[in-house]
Each structure stands twice: as C-alpha cells, then as structure tokens.
Tab-separated table of C-alpha atoms in Angstrom:
chain	number	residue	atom	x	y	z
A	1	MET	CA	-9.940	32.627	9.973
A	2	THR	CA	-6.464	34.220	9.263
A	3	VAL	CA	-5.435	36.716	6.759
A	4	PRO	CA	-1.756	38.181	7.635
A	5	SER	CA	-1.728	41.500	6.752
A	6	GLU	CA	1.808	41.436	5.079
A	7	LEU	CA	0.579	39.145	2.494
A	8	TYR	CA	-1.001	39.776	-0.813
A	9	TYR	CA	-3.855	37.890	-2.396
A	10	THR	CA	-5.639	36.643	-5.477
A	11	PRO	CA	-9.590	36.300	-5.789
A	12	GLU	CA	-8.817	32.529	-6.311
A	13	HIS	CA	-7.528	32.495	-2.718
A	14	GLU	CA	-3.948	32.070	-3.337
A	15	TRP	CA	-1.709	34.304	-1.291
A	16	VAL	CA	1.537	35.811	-2.362
A	17	ALA	CA	4.628	37.018	-0.313
A	18	ILE	CA	7.162	39.224	-2.522
A	19	SER	CA	10.579	39.759	-1.391
A	20	GLY	CA	12.996	41.343	-3.838
A	21	ASP	CA	12.636	39.602	-7.168
A	22	THR	CA	10.824	36.229	-5.831
A	23	ALA	CA	7.110	35.651	-4.911
A	24	SER	CA	6.304	32.866	-2.701
A	25	VAL	CA	2.789	31.430	-3.232
A	26	GLY	CA	0.359	29.197	-1.370
A	27	ILE	CA	-3.335	29.095	-0.841
A	28	THR	CA	-5.039	30.836	1.996
A	29	ASP	CA	-6.487	29.723	5.312
A	30	HIS	CA	-10.009	30.335	3.983
A	31	ALA	CA	-9.335	27.872	1.261
A	32	GLN	CA	-7.808	25.130	3.135
A	33	ARG	CA	-10.961	25.416	5.208
A	34	ALA	CA	-12.999	25.227	2.556
A	35	LEU	CA	-11.362	22.547	0.761
A	36	GLY	CA	-11.129	19.840	3.589
A	37	ASP	CA	-8.094	17.636	3.661
A	38	VAL	CA	-5.733	18.241	1.109
A	39	VAL	CA	-4.432	14.779	-0.371
A	40	PHE	CA	-2.132	15.902	-3.311
A	41	VAL	CA	-0.932	19.126	-4.810
A	42	SER	CA	0.474	19.447	-8.459
A	43	ILE	CA	2.835	22.117	-8.304
A	44	PRO	CA	4.789	23.267	-11.559
A	45	VAL	CA	8.424	22.054	-11.558
A	46	ALA	CA	11.153	24.662	-11.493
A	47	GLY	CA	11.942	26.258	-14.324
A	48	THR	CA	8.229	26.411	-15.845
A	49	ARG	CA	7.022	29.631	-16.913
A	50	VAL	CA	3.800	30.790	-15.052
A	51	THR	CA	1.304	33.647	-15.765
A	52	ALA	CA	-0.741	35.472	-13.549
A	53	GLY	CA	-4.360	34.400	-13.612
A	54	GLU	CA	-3.693	31.150	-15.253
A	55	PRO	CA	-4.037	27.675	-13.924
A	56	CYS	CA	-0.422	26.252	-13.294
A	57	GLY	CA	-1.583	23.052	-10.832
A	58	GLU	CA	-4.179	21.059	-9.012
A	59	VAL	CA	-5.253	20.892	-5.409
A	60	GLU	CA	-6.973	17.672	-4.678
A	61	SER	CA	-8.957	17.441	-1.144
A	62	THR	CA	-11.214	14.554	0.095
A	63	LYS	CA	-14.305	16.217	-1.549
A	64	SER	CA	-13.095	18.197	-4.496
A	65	VAL	CA	-10.133	19.326	-6.603
A	66	SER	CA	-9.492	23.111	-7.547
A	67	ASP	CA	-6.997	24.627	-9.766
A	68	LEU	CA	-4.193	26.452	-8.506
A	69	TYR	CA	-3.552	29.747	-10.343
A	70	SER	CA	-0.378	31.847	-10.359
A	71	PRO	CA	-0.664	35.168	-8.818
A	72	VAL	CA	2.294	36.720	-10.861
A	73	ASP	CA	4.038	36.534	-14.126
A	74	GLY	CA	7.520	34.709	-13.785
A	75	GLU	CA	9.529	31.521	-13.607
A	76	VAL	CA	9.085	28.975	-10.952
A	77	SER	CA	12.500	28.872	-9.170
A	78	GLN	CA	11.471	26.595	-6.172
A	79	VAL	CA	8.924	24.035	-5.231
A	80	ASN	CA	8.206	23.062	-1.290
A	81	PRO	CA	9.992	19.780	-1.278
A	82	GLU	CA	7.640	18.749	1.964
A	83	ILE	CA	4.210	18.963	0.032
A	84	ASP	CA	4.734	15.876	-2.017
A	85	ASP	CA	5.004	13.737	1.052
A	86	ASP	CA	2.728	15.576	3.264
A	87	PRO	CA	0.221	17.692	1.526
A	88	GLY	CA	-1.752	18.242	4.956
A	89	LEU	CA	0.775	20.901	5.762
A	90	VAL	CA	-1.326	23.104	3.539
A	91	ASN	CA	-3.908	22.546	6.057
A	92	SER	CA	-2.104	22.781	9.400
A	93	ASP	CA	0.192	25.687	8.091
A	94	PRO	CA	-0.934	27.390	5.157
A	95	TYR	CA	0.981	30.716	5.461
A	96	GLY	CA	4.145	28.472	6.792
A	97	SER	CA	5.404	25.229	5.995
A	98	GLY	CA	2.402	24.787	3.462
A	99	TRP	CA	3.731	27.269	1.022
A	100	LEU	CA	3.765	25.628	-2.465
A	101	PHE	CA	6.267	27.323	-4.908
A	102	LYS	CA	8.378	30.442	-5.477
A	103	VAL	CA	8.523	32.460	-8.535
A	104	ARG	CA	11.189	34.694	-9.931
A	105	LEU	CA	9.324	37.890	-11.225
A	106	ASP	CA	9.845	38.970	-14.962
A	107	GLU	CA	9.302	42.798	-13.592
A	108	THR	CA	11.756	43.957	-10.736
A	109	ASP	CA	11.105	47.687	-10.815
A	110	GLY	CA	9.665	47.507	-7.352
A	111	GLU	CA	6.034	48.050	-8.387
A	112	LEU	CA	3.743	45.206	-7.299
A	113	PRO	CA	2.443	43.195	-9.610
A	114	PRO	CA	-1.098	44.084	-10.681
A	115	GLY	CA	-4.362	42.541	-9.699
A	116	LEU	CA	-3.557	41.460	-6.315
A	117	LEU	CA	-5.584	42.205	-3.038
A	118	THR	CA	-4.570	43.616	0.286
A	119	ALA	CA	-5.413	41.824	3.079
A	120	THR	CA	-8.404	44.270	4.031
A	121	GLU	CA	-9.801	43.828	0.385
A	122	TYR	CA	-9.243	39.761	0.695
A	123	THR	CA	-11.183	39.726	4.105
A	124	ALA	CA	-13.726	41.646	2.431
A	125	LEU	CA	-14.254	39.176	-0.418
A	126	THR	CA	-14.452	35.837	1.821
A	127	ARG	CA	-16.862	37.726	3.923
A	128	GLU	CA	-19.017	38.246	0.602
A	129	ASP	CA	-18.699	34.265	0.169
A	130	GLU	CA	-20.006	33.572	3.384
B	1	MET	CA	-7.613	28.752	-6.847
B	2	THR	CA	-11.221	27.996	-7.606
B	3	ASP	CA	-13.088	25.230	-7.209
B	4	SER	CA	-13.899	23.192	-10.476
B	5	VAL	CA	-16.212	20.726	-8.966
B	6	PRO	CA	-19.135	21.983	-7.062
B	7	ALA	CA	-19.524	20.891	-3.348
B	8	GLY	CA	-23.132	20.008	-3.541
B	9	GLY	CA	-26.885	20.822	-4.671
B	10	GLY	CA	-28.096	24.155	-3.212
B	11	GLN	CA	-31.960	24.551	-2.528
B	12	PRO	CA	-33.560	28.096	-2.948
B	13	ALA	CA	-35.202	28.166	0.391
B	14	ALA	CA	-33.241	28.675	3.915
B	15	PRO	CA	-32.090	24.963	4.991
B	16	ARG	CA	-33.870	23.058	7.832
B	17	ARG	CA	-32.112	22.716	10.994
B	18	THR	CA	-31.977	19.515	13.019
B	19	PRO	CA	-32.483	19.390	16.586
B	20	LEU	CA	-28.502	19.100	16.690
B	21	THR	CA	-27.577	21.737	14.491
B	22	ALA	CA	-26.772	24.320	17.404
B	23	ILE	CA	-24.719	21.680	18.879
B	24	HIS	CA	-22.854	21.165	15.731
B	25	GLU	CA	-22.265	24.943	15.679
B	26	GLU	CA	-20.848	24.908	18.928
B	27	LEU	CA	-18.356	22.190	18.047
B	28	GLY	CA	-17.288	24.638	15.014
B	29	ALA	CA	-18.541	22.146	12.395
B	30	SER	CA	-18.123	23.257	8.736
B	31	LEU	CA	-22.103	23.267	7.862
B	32	THR	CA	-23.321	22.571	4.280
B	33	ASP	CA	-26.820	22.633	2.670
B	34	PHE	CA	-27.653	19.070	1.877
B	35	ALA	CA	-30.948	18.223	0.434
B	36	GLY	CA	-32.290	20.964	1.983
B	37	TRP	CA	-30.906	20.440	5.414
B	38	LEU	CA	-28.016	22.407	7.077
B	39	MET	CA	-25.760	19.375	8.093
B	40	PRO	CA	-22.039	19.257	9.480
B	41	LEU	CA	-19.772	18.285	6.582
B	42	ARG	CA	-16.831	17.892	9.172
B	43	TYR	CA	-15.886	19.023	12.712
B	44	GLY	CA	-12.122	18.934	11.796
B	45	SER	CA	-10.317	16.713	9.560
B	46	GLU	CA	-12.690	14.525	7.991
B	47	THR	CA	-9.786	11.840	7.382
B	48	ALA	CA	-9.481	11.813	11.235
B	49	GLU	CA	-13.249	11.598	11.584
B	50	HIS	CA	-13.164	8.777	8.916
B	51	ASN	CA	-10.209	6.767	10.626
B	52	ALA	CA	-11.959	7.095	14.155
B	53	VAL	CA	-14.936	5.441	12.802
B	54	ARG	CA	-12.724	2.444	11.356
B	55	THR	CA	-10.607	2.166	14.555
B	56	ALA	CA	-12.843	3.327	17.518
B	57	ALA	CA	-16.275	5.033	16.803
B	58	GLY	CA	-17.839	8.083	15.551
B	59	LEU	CA	-21.255	9.852	16.191
B	60	PHE	CA	-23.245	11.111	13.441
B	61	ASP	CA	-26.477	13.307	13.258
B	62	LEU	CA	-28.367	11.674	10.685
B	63	SER	CA	-31.721	13.567	11.607
B	64	HIS	CA	-32.267	14.722	7.812
B	65	MET	CA	-33.091	11.297	6.544
B	66	GLY	CA	-36.530	10.891	6.075
B	67	GLU	CA	-39.020	8.491	8.138
B	68	PHE	CA	-42.386	7.439	7.322
B	69	SER	CA	-44.591	5.003	9.620
B	70	VAL	CA	-46.815	2.603	7.653
B	71	THR	CA	-49.417	1.226	10.194
B	72	GLY	CA	-52.594	-0.557	10.221
B	73	PRO	CA	-53.823	-4.360	9.340
B	74	GLY	CA	-53.017	-4.015	5.576
B	75	ALA	CA	-49.512	-2.180	6.357
B	76	ALA	CA	-47.718	-5.511	5.628
B	77	ALA	CA	-49.621	-5.971	2.226
B	78	ALA	CA	-49.381	-2.360	1.215
B	79	LEU	CA	-45.567	-2.467	1.470
B	80	ASP	CA	-45.347	-5.599	-0.230
B	81	PHE	CA	-46.877	-3.797	-2.888
B	82	ALA	CA	-44.980	-0.484	-2.780
B	83	VAL	CA	-41.146	-1.790	-2.626
B	84	THR	CA	-39.378	-4.372	-4.319
B	85	GLY	CA	-38.492	-6.614	-1.279
B	86	GLU	CA	-40.765	-8.301	1.105
B	87	PRO	CA	-41.554	-6.599	4.303
B	88	SER	CA	-44.409	-8.908	5.250
B	89	ALA	CA	-41.856	-11.669	5.478
B	90	LEU	CA	-39.951	-9.609	8.105
B	91	THR	CA	-40.382	-10.822	11.796
B	92	PRO	CA	-41.003	-7.978	14.058
B	93	GLY	CA	-37.902	-6.378	15.218
B	94	ARG	CA	-36.129	-7.165	12.081
B	95	ALA	CA	-34.837	-4.666	9.266
B	96	ARG	CA	-34.370	-5.076	5.545
B	97	TYR	CA	-32.509	-2.999	2.876
B	98	THR	CA	-34.823	-2.708	0.006
B	99	MET	CA	-35.783	-0.320	-3.008
B	100	ILE	CA	-38.939	1.457	-4.119
B	101	CYS	CA	-39.209	1.671	-7.876
B	102	ALA	CA	-41.284	3.341	-10.477
B	103	GLU	CA	-43.463	1.388	-12.985
B	104	ASP	CA	-40.704	1.371	-15.346
B	105	GLY	CA	-38.543	-0.269	-12.924
B	106	GLY	CA	-36.266	2.982	-12.264
B	107	ILE	CA	-35.119	3.299	-8.419
B	108	ILE	CA	-37.171	6.200	-6.717
B	109	ASP	CA	-34.850	5.660	-3.595
B	110	ASP	CA	-33.391	2.680	-1.488
B	111	LEU	CA	-34.830	2.359	1.678
B	112	ILE	CA	-34.336	0.495	5.338
B	113	VAL	CA	-37.926	-0.852	6.390
B	114	TYR	CA	-38.112	-1.981	10.016
B	115	ARG	CA	-40.780	-3.926	11.274
B	116	LEU	CA	-41.538	-2.893	14.493
B	117	ALA	CA	-44.591	-4.773	15.387
B	118	GLY	CA	-46.926	-6.989	13.350
B	119	THR	CA	-48.969	-4.029	11.983
B	120	GLU	CA	-46.101	-1.124	12.354
B	121	PHE	CA	-43.312	-0.576	10.182
B	122	LEU	CA	-40.879	2.214	9.904
B	123	VAL	CA	-39.525	3.358	6.658
B	124	VAL	CA	-36.444	5.374	6.371
B	125	ALA	CA	-35.474	7.251	3.151
B	126	ASN	CA	-32.720	9.512	1.705
B	127	ALA	CA	-33.242	13.277	2.675
B	128	ALA	CA	-33.136	14.135	-0.748
B	129	ASN	CA	-36.112	11.584	-2.093
B	130	THR	CA	-38.432	11.947	1.196
B	131	ALA	CA	-41.013	13.988	-0.808
B	132	SER	CA	-41.073	11.275	-3.439
B	133	VAL	CA	-40.954	8.311	-1.266
B	134	GLY	CA	-43.822	9.792	0.661
B	135	ALA	CA	-46.064	10.434	-2.348
B	136	ALA	CA	-45.162	7.172	-3.808
B	137	LEU	CA	-45.956	5.133	-0.190
B	138	THR	CA	-49.053	7.147	0.036
B	139	GLN	CA	-50.337	6.641	-3.296
B	140	ARG	CA	-49.521	2.710	-3.480
B	141	ALA	CA	-51.066	2.267	0.217
B	142	ALA	CA	-54.462	3.696	-1.011
B	143	GLY	CA	-56.069	0.722	-1.662
B	144	TYR	CA	-55.017	-1.029	1.576
B	145	ASP	CA	-56.183	-0.708	5.241
B	146	ALA	CA	-52.939	1.033	5.921
B	147	ALA	CA	-51.904	4.470	6.886
B	148	VAL	CA	-48.815	6.168	5.902
B	149	THR	CA	-47.513	9.272	8.050
B	150	ASP	CA	-44.364	11.434	7.294
B	151	ARG	CA	-42.561	11.291	10.655
B	152	THR	CA	-39.415	13.031	9.559
B	153	ALA	CA	-39.979	15.726	11.990
B	154	GLY	CA	-40.669	13.612	14.708
B	155	TYR	CA	-37.406	11.850	14.938
B	156	ALA	CA	-33.820	12.784	15.710
B	157	LEU	CA	-31.607	10.073	14.164
B	158	ILE	CA	-28.256	9.577	15.704
B	159	ALA	CA	-25.772	6.929	14.882
B	160	VAL	CA	-22.854	5.424	16.608
B	161	GLN	CA	-20.581	3.653	14.130
B	162	GLY	CA	-17.259	1.961	14.497
B	163	PRO	CA	-15.629	-1.188	16.421
B	164	ARG	CA	-15.995	0.382	19.632
B	165	SER	CA	-19.644	1.207	19.388
B	166	ALA	CA	-21.121	-1.617	21.424
B	167	ALA	CA	-18.602	-0.938	24.361
B	168	ILE	CA	-19.814	2.812	24.302
B	169	LEU	CA	-23.343	2.099	24.345
B	170	GLY	CA	-23.523	-0.674	26.535
B	171	PRO	CA	-23.509	0.990	29.979
B	172	LEU	CA	-26.075	3.811	28.545
B	173	THR	CA	-28.584	1.055	27.995
B	174	SER	CA	-30.854	-1.491	29.627
B	175	ILE	CA	-30.617	-4.039	26.606
B	176	ASP	CA	-27.962	-6.397	26.182
B	177	LEU	CA	-26.266	-5.577	22.976
B	178	ALA	CA	-24.806	-8.812	22.399
B	179	GLY	CA	-28.337	-10.004	21.706
B	180	VAL	CA	-29.086	-7.128	19.163
B	181	LYS	CA	-28.521	-8.989	15.853
B	182	TYR	CA	-27.131	-6.729	12.771
B	183	TYR	CA	-30.377	-5.184	11.006
B	184	ALA	CA	-32.756	-5.577	14.257
B	185	SER	CA	-34.412	-3.216	16.140
B	186	TYR	CA	-35.665	-2.883	19.722
B	187	PRO	CA	-37.720	-0.139	22.097
B	188	ALA	CA	-34.930	0.755	24.595
B	189	GLU	CA	-33.973	3.047	27.015
B	190	VAL	CA	-30.678	4.880	26.174
B	191	ALA	CA	-29.380	7.446	28.700
B	192	ASP	CA	-32.884	7.592	30.199
B	193	CYS	CA	-34.417	8.332	27.131
B	194	SER	CA	-37.120	6.010	25.160
B	195	VAL	CA	-35.836	5.542	21.822
B	196	LEU	CA	-35.813	2.702	18.927
B	197	LEU	CA	-32.529	1.209	19.199
B	198	ALA	CA	-31.302	-0.588	15.711
B	199	ARG	CA	-28.140	-2.280	14.646
B	200	THR	CA	-27.832	-0.717	11.319
B	201	GLY	CA	-25.586	1.679	9.599
B	202	TYR	CA	-23.654	2.990	6.374
B	203	THR	CA	-20.103	3.020	7.122
B	204	GLY	CA	-19.248	-0.994	6.814
B	205	GLU	CA	-18.865	-0.949	10.663
B	206	ASP	CA	-20.546	-2.417	13.160
B	207	GLY	CA	-22.718	0.310	14.823
B	208	PHE	CA	-25.964	1.543	16.069
B	209	GLU	CA	-28.742	3.915	14.912
B	210	ILE	CA	-31.033	5.588	17.543
B	211	PHE	CA	-34.390	7.172	16.624
B	212	ALA	CA	-35.229	9.578	19.289
B	213	ALA	CA	-37.577	12.029	20.190
B	214	PRO	CA	-36.357	15.510	18.992
B	215	PRO	CA	-36.278	17.093	22.482
B	216	ASP	CA	-34.051	14.235	23.801
B	217	ALA	CA	-31.361	14.863	20.863
B	218	GLY	CA	-29.043	17.034	22.618
B	219	HIS	CA	-29.255	15.237	25.986
B	220	LEU	CA	-28.260	11.719	23.941
B	221	TRP	CA	-25.619	13.588	21.845
B	222	ALA	CA	-24.010	14.604	25.028
B	223	GLU	CA	-24.169	11.536	27.041
B	224	LEU	CA	-23.125	9.502	24.209
B	225	SER	CA	-20.171	11.775	23.632
B	226	ARG	CA	-19.312	11.628	27.292
B	227	ALA	CA	-19.372	7.911	27.512
B	228	GLY	CA	-17.264	7.405	24.194
B	229	ALA	CA	-14.594	10.016	24.820
B	230	ALA	CA	-12.227	7.463	26.433
B	231	ASP	CA	-12.688	4.944	23.579
B	232	GLY	CA	-11.838	7.423	21.087
B	233	LEU	CA	-15.551	8.442	19.897
B	234	VAL	CA	-15.659	11.701	17.871
B	235	PRO	CA	-18.449	13.750	16.157
B	236	ALA	CA	-17.903	12.839	12.426
B	237	GLY	CA	-19.732	14.540	9.302
B	238	LEU	CA	-21.132	14.040	5.938
B	239	ALA	CA	-17.765	14.085	4.252
B	240	ALA	CA	-16.360	11.229	6.544
B	241	ARG	CA	-19.824	9.323	5.898
B	242	ASP	CA	-19.558	9.726	2.203
B	243	THR	CA	-15.657	8.118	1.928
B	244	LEU	CA	-16.964	5.480	4.651
B	245	ARG	CA	-19.736	4.112	2.723
B	246	LEU	CA	-17.421	4.292	-0.395
B	247	GLU	CA	-15.007	2.266	0.848
B	248	ALA	CA	-17.280	-0.252	2.045
B	249	GLY	CA	-19.040	-0.284	-1.619
B	250	MET	CA	-22.235	0.961	-0.580
B	251	PRO	CA	-24.386	2.805	-3.473
B	252	LEU	CA	-25.540	6.343	-2.791
B	253	TYR	CA	-28.645	7.509	-4.490
B	254	GLY	CA	-27.520	10.239	-6.974
B	255	ASN	CA	-24.517	8.518	-7.751
B	256	GLU	CA	-24.803	4.398	-8.256
B	257	LEU	CA	-28.733	4.781	-8.033
B	258	SER	CA	-31.294	6.912	-9.941
B	259	ALA	CA	-34.393	6.855	-11.680
B	260	ASP	CA	-32.748	5.927	-15.076
B	261	LEU	CA	-31.418	2.554	-13.386
B	262	THR	CA	-32.820	-0.599	-11.969
B	263	PRO	CA	-31.604	-2.394	-8.890
B	264	PHE	CA	-30.248	-4.980	-11.398
B	265	ASP	CA	-27.908	-2.458	-12.844
B	266	ALA	CA	-26.225	-1.599	-9.335
B	267	GLY	CA	-25.778	-5.417	-8.786
B	268	LEU	CA	-28.623	-5.321	-6.390
B	269	GLY	CA	-31.040	-7.723	-8.005
B	270	ARG	CA	-31.202	-9.693	-4.876
B	271	VAL	CA	-33.315	-7.037	-3.384
B	272	VAL	CA	-36.262	-7.708	-5.863
B	273	LYS	CA	-38.315	-10.463	-4.916
B	274	LEU	CA	-40.335	-11.164	-8.312
B	275	ASP	CA	-41.939	-14.230	-7.068
B	276	LYS	CA	-43.511	-12.803	-3.963
B	277	PRO	CA	-47.333	-13.015	-4.185
B	278	GLY	CA	-49.646	-10.098	-5.214
B	279	GLY	CA	-47.294	-8.367	-7.576
B	280	PHE	CA	-45.665	-4.576	-7.048
B	281	VAL	CA	-44.906	-1.608	-8.617
B	282	GLY	CA	-42.568	-2.077	-11.104
B	283	ARG	CA	-42.767	-5.817	-11.447
B	284	ASP	CA	-43.153	-6.226	-15.024
B	285	ALA	CA	-40.525	-3.813	-15.970
B	286	LEU	CA	-38.044	-5.671	-13.380
B	287	ALA	CA	-38.934	-9.017	-14.751
B	288	ARG	CA	-38.389	-8.142	-18.046
B	289	ARG	CA	-34.890	-6.768	-17.000
B	290	ALA	CA	-33.985	-9.670	-15.053
B	291	GLN	CA	-33.932	-11.746	-18.394
B	292	GLU	CA	-31.805	-9.348	-20.288
B	293	PRO	CA	-28.399	-9.224	-20.773
B	294	ALA	CA	-26.895	-6.373	-18.629
B	295	ALA	CA	-26.250	-2.968	-20.228
B	296	ARG	CA	-23.796	-1.864	-17.780
B	297	GLN	CA	-22.000	-3.429	-14.625
B	298	LEU	CA	-20.965	-1.451	-11.519
B	299	ILE	CA	-17.438	-2.008	-10.896
B	300	GLY	CA	-14.591	-0.724	-8.402
B	301	LEU	CA	-11.434	0.715	-9.381
B	302	THR	CA	-8.272	2.091	-8.045
B	303	VAL	CA	-5.770	4.504	-9.535
B	304	GLN	CA	-2.319	4.513	-9.406
B	305	SER	CA	-1.993	8.481	-9.427
B	306	ARG	CA	-2.973	10.726	-6.802
B	307	ARG	CA	-5.317	12.516	-9.246
B	308	VAL	CA	-8.535	11.504	-8.116
B	309	PRO	CA	-11.374	10.062	-10.369
B	310	ARG	CA	-14.489	12.089	-9.397
B	311	HIS	CA	-18.256	11.619	-10.068
B	312	GLY	CA	-18.895	12.036	-13.757
B	313	TYR	CA	-15.576	11.417	-15.189
B	314	GLY	CA	-15.253	9.150	-17.905
B	315	VAL	CA	-13.851	5.635	-17.944
B	316	LEU	CA	-11.657	4.534	-20.982
B	317	TRP	CA	-10.778	1.331	-22.291
B	318	ASP	CA	-7.907	1.210	-24.815
B	319	GLY	CA	-8.496	4.962	-24.848
B	320	GLN	CA	-12.135	4.420	-25.944
B	321	PRO	CA	-14.988	5.812	-23.639
B	322	ALA	CA	-16.374	2.712	-21.851
B	323	GLY	CA	-18.098	4.253	-18.805
B	324	VAL	CA	-18.614	6.744	-16.160
B	325	VAL	CA	-17.225	7.225	-12.841
B	326	THR	CA	-20.226	7.254	-10.041
B	327	SER	CA	-18.192	8.297	-6.780
B	328	GLY	CA	-14.634	8.678	-6.141
B	329	ALA	CA	-12.518	9.702	-3.286
B	330	PRO	CA	-9.219	9.407	-1.896
B	331	SER	CA	-9.566	6.389	0.305
B	332	PRO	CA	-8.297	7.096	3.783
B	333	THR	CA	-7.962	3.263	4.621
B	334	LEU	CA	-6.195	2.077	1.400
B	335	GLY	CA	-4.195	5.197	0.955
B	336	VAL	CA	-5.121	5.574	-3.027
B	337	PRO	CA	-7.998	7.024	-4.900
B	338	ILE	CA	-10.882	4.749	-5.266
B	339	ALA	CA	-13.913	4.926	-7.375
B	340	MET	CA	-17.248	3.069	-8.242
B	341	ALA	CA	-18.086	3.274	-11.857
B	342	TYR	CA	-20.582	1.873	-14.578
B	343	VAL	CA	-19.146	0.183	-17.348
B	344	ARG	CA	-19.913	-1.845	-20.359
B	345	PRO	CA	-20.166	-5.647	-19.383
B	346	ASP	CA	-17.519	-6.476	-21.866
B	347	VAL	CA	-15.000	-4.199	-20.163
B	348	ALA	CA	-15.683	-5.172	-16.899
B	349	ALA	CA	-15.095	-9.003	-18.073
B	350	SER	CA	-11.834	-7.991	-19.685
B	351	ALA	CA	-10.533	-5.644	-17.081
B	352	SER	CA	-10.948	-8.442	-14.353
B	353	ASP	CA	-9.145	-10.854	-16.719
B	354	PRO	CA	-5.881	-11.981	-14.797
B	355	ALA	CA	-4.135	-12.273	-18.352
B	356	ARG	CA	-4.514	-8.616	-18.649
B	357	ALA	CA	-3.642	-7.420	-15.069
B	358	GLY	CA	-0.952	-4.847	-14.893
B	359	THR	CA	-1.661	-3.694	-18.260
B	360	ALA	CA	-2.811	0.274	-18.830
B	361	ASP	CA	-6.063	-0.704	-20.746
B	362	LEU	CA	-8.341	0.605	-18.023
B	363	ALA	CA	-8.187	4.228	-17.257
B	364	VAL	CA	-10.090	7.257	-16.188
B	365	ASP	CA	-10.083	10.571	-17.726
B	366	VAL	CA	-9.285	12.693	-14.866
B	367	ARG	CA	-9.671	16.114	-16.340
B	368	GLY	CA	-7.935	15.530	-19.894
B	369	ARG	CA	-5.284	12.996	-18.675
B	370	ALA	CA	-5.697	9.321	-18.714
B	371	GLU	CA	-4.743	7.897	-15.519
B	372	PRO	CA	-4.232	4.145	-15.695
B	373	ALA	CA	-6.890	2.136	-13.376
B	374	THR	CA	-7.002	-1.504	-12.006
B	375	LEU	CA	-10.314	-3.282	-11.523
B	376	VAL	CA	-10.899	-4.513	-7.866
B	377	GLU	CA	-13.814	-6.305	-6.292
B	378	LEU	CA	-16.152	-4.394	-4.002
B	379	PRO	CA	-16.050	-3.729	-1.505
B	380	PHE	CA	-12.753	-1.896	-1.236
B	381	TYR	CA	-12.933	-2.340	2.677
B	382	ARG	CA	-14.528	-5.270	4.727
B	383	ARG	CA	-14.264	-5.235	8.666
B	384	ARG	CA	-12.810	-8.117	10.084
B	385	SER	CA	-15.089	-10.171	12.489
C-alpha cells in the first residue's frame, strides 16, 4: 500500500494535495484496494459548494458503494474529465490520473484546513483497520 | 469515503483456513471472512477474473462448502425423506440440484446431491448452512438404515470453470471428458491424485468441480494453474463467483433463498417432488403452497443509471413500494447494473407487459433516488452451445 508523504488524508480515506488556494482530492490506495474494481464515481459538478466532512459523492464498485467526503470547505473548481469514461483510473493510479476533483479553498491564509491527517498518521490509522 | 454497505458477515472466532489458504496468501489475494472461513475475495481485478471465466477459465477454491456422506442400505430412502427432490431416482454417477426444507416449507439450504453408488451419496451444502444441514440430515435419517457423516474437513474442493475447462483438464486426467455429462461425477485420477470429478458449477459456464483429499489440494492447484496458463486460466475469488452466478440467474442462499421463503417463491417449484412415494419433511406445507396464488415473484431487472441496485434496496412501481432487491451488481458481461428482486406478482405482470415497455413505471430506490429499471427475463446471461 502506498501513502505518499507529501499528501494529506482524511479518516474516510480521501487524499488531498494543496497547492496555493486549490486542493486536489482523490481516494487512497488503501481505499481502492478495499473497494475492488471501481465502476462509477459520482462527483459534484464544478461550482458546487462542498463542506469538510460532508458527503459530496459516491463511489460504486463491484461489491459495494461508499460515500465520498469532501476533505475541505470550498467550491468545486474542476472535475477529472477522464473518470466518467474510465473509472478504473481510480484503481490503477489513485494518486495520479485517478484524481477526482479540485476545490478552491475558502480560506487562503496559508494554514492547513483542520482535521487532515499526515501520511504517518494515516498509515497508522489503516494499520488499525487491519 | 466510508462504506455504507457492509462487506459481509463477521464471525466471532478466527476464521477457518482451507488447505489452499497459504497459496492464496502467496498469490496476494484479498482474503475475507466468509461464513467463518478465510476465503479469497479477489486476487487482482475481480472484473478481469469474471471475464476470464466467461472467455477462458477460472480456478476457484470452494473448500468452504459443506460435504456430507449419506451411506447405507437406507441412504436413498433417507434422502428422499430429507430433501424435496428424489435422490433415489438418480442413476449412480449422476447428480441433482435440490433443496432441504423445514416442516413449514421454508428453505434450510439449496444442495447438490451426488449419487456415487447404489448406497452412497454425497450432499454438498453452503458453508453458512453446513451446521443446520448436518443437523437436519442426521435427524431425518435416524429412522433409516443410513449413516450421515460430516466430511467437510475431509474434502478440498477446487473448481475449474469456463469454456476452456475441458481443454485444460483433459490432459491431466485419464477420463475422457467428452463422455462426462453435465451433472455427472466420476472417480478419476487428476494430476496423479485420486479425486471425485464432477461436471457441475455455479458460474453459468461449462466446468468441473474436483473433490480431493486435503493433502493433494496444493499439488492439484499448482498443476491446474500450470496446465491452464496458456489457455488464459486465472485464479478467481468469491467476488467474481458472485457476479458470475448473478448473471447466470442462479439463486444465493441469504439473498434469493431463506427460511422465510419456499422453493416456489424462488421460481424453483420444479425441485419439489410432491408425488414421490413415502412423503418428505415439509411436504404438506409445500403442497398447500403449490396451490396458493404466489405472494411474490423473482424477477430480473436492469437499470439505465450506473448507480447499482444492491441487496435490500426497495423496488418501486409507480412510485410506490412493490418489492425488494435480493442481489445486485454491475454486470461485467452486460455492462450495466443488474439485479434480482422479489416483487408482487401483479407488478411482475405489468412490468413485463410490452405495451408498458420503455415507461419509467418500474424503478429501484437507490439510496433515496428512484432509478428507472427494466424487467428482463432471467438469466441475464446464457452461454452459447
């Protein structure tokens, strides 16, 4: 299982990459392994307001469906256009071409949004799962 | 992201390992506790495993299944009394799908009964029901000159399923597979191991199930893997097994079958032999049920959306509750979500009326949103040939 050290994580198994006032969001390698083959992701459309810790979409896999949570407060600025045609990108490249959406952050004072986990903390959390 | 649908039932005790669990671990399988057994859910992509079984072949560990031998001069009569079918009518070497019901007609389990010899039968039960099937068989055989023995720990069960199965297995066995009929079994040598070889399965494809001694399981798995590699055989887990059986319209205990339902509810009244001599447990209740109008009907449906109907979701007719989904999954073969569901018979009739085809009357409540559905004839998938 890979947990890139430069990313932040949620206890619900999303990852976040923060660059300036924009956060890119996807689901973790741990999550895609647990889900199995992803067949459909419902992602909020650009312009949607999202709230940290609130469901904002769904991930359908062969065996189950899971809620997708926004890790941050803000407005969806971009959605990965490849995911609809090729949801398997979430399995094959969860931290790269399998990214899901980008959020323009409400607060841009340079501080991290609250409640996010570091790679070390997230790794410890997934070990507890096992 | 969190699971809103549980992945499966947990058991308090540590799950049992099959003779092949260590091999699954070496192959990097995702293992899951299934009915008290640690079983491979998938080895890599379950969709790829599913497609391999449809186009080439898959290799399954089914050692969690329960096996009972029923032997003795009264074995045939005991089984006729215990199950809904008529095992005494089986020719030695043949097998039959049947059910074991309670006095009230409720289904205890669905079974395959193999007649190995005149006075020797092998009964295969679902892992989750092994204890209840064993108790019922033992109790029901008590008045007969027959012995019921739990042989679950005495068998490893390996299945080779898919259109390439016979080509893969053929060179490994002395038996001429062209002469092995569907639902027949033979004592055979496979890769120099003495096994019971049966042409049965739960995937909708041609295939074989190999009942082997547990110490031989690893050798058989390795030899079958080697022999099948060039033909595209891959190990396949329970996730693929579930979508394969769903496409084939085959019922699963706990989903389409339960103690609250009779074989007639599931559209499987043909497995109930009401007229066989001597009677059987559940006969009176099932005879009554056969005369009554059906309370529900098992249907197949597809949805246009990519949101998947799952076990337990409500079926709607003109916006009103009309039934419940028993199994649902994205179908790798059809490319759309499919489901089986119990609905009121009047809804099944209306939904299959061609005059109403294309309307959005039938729907599934997929987590609060009605997704339009279309009734389709079962099975969803039928193999050519």
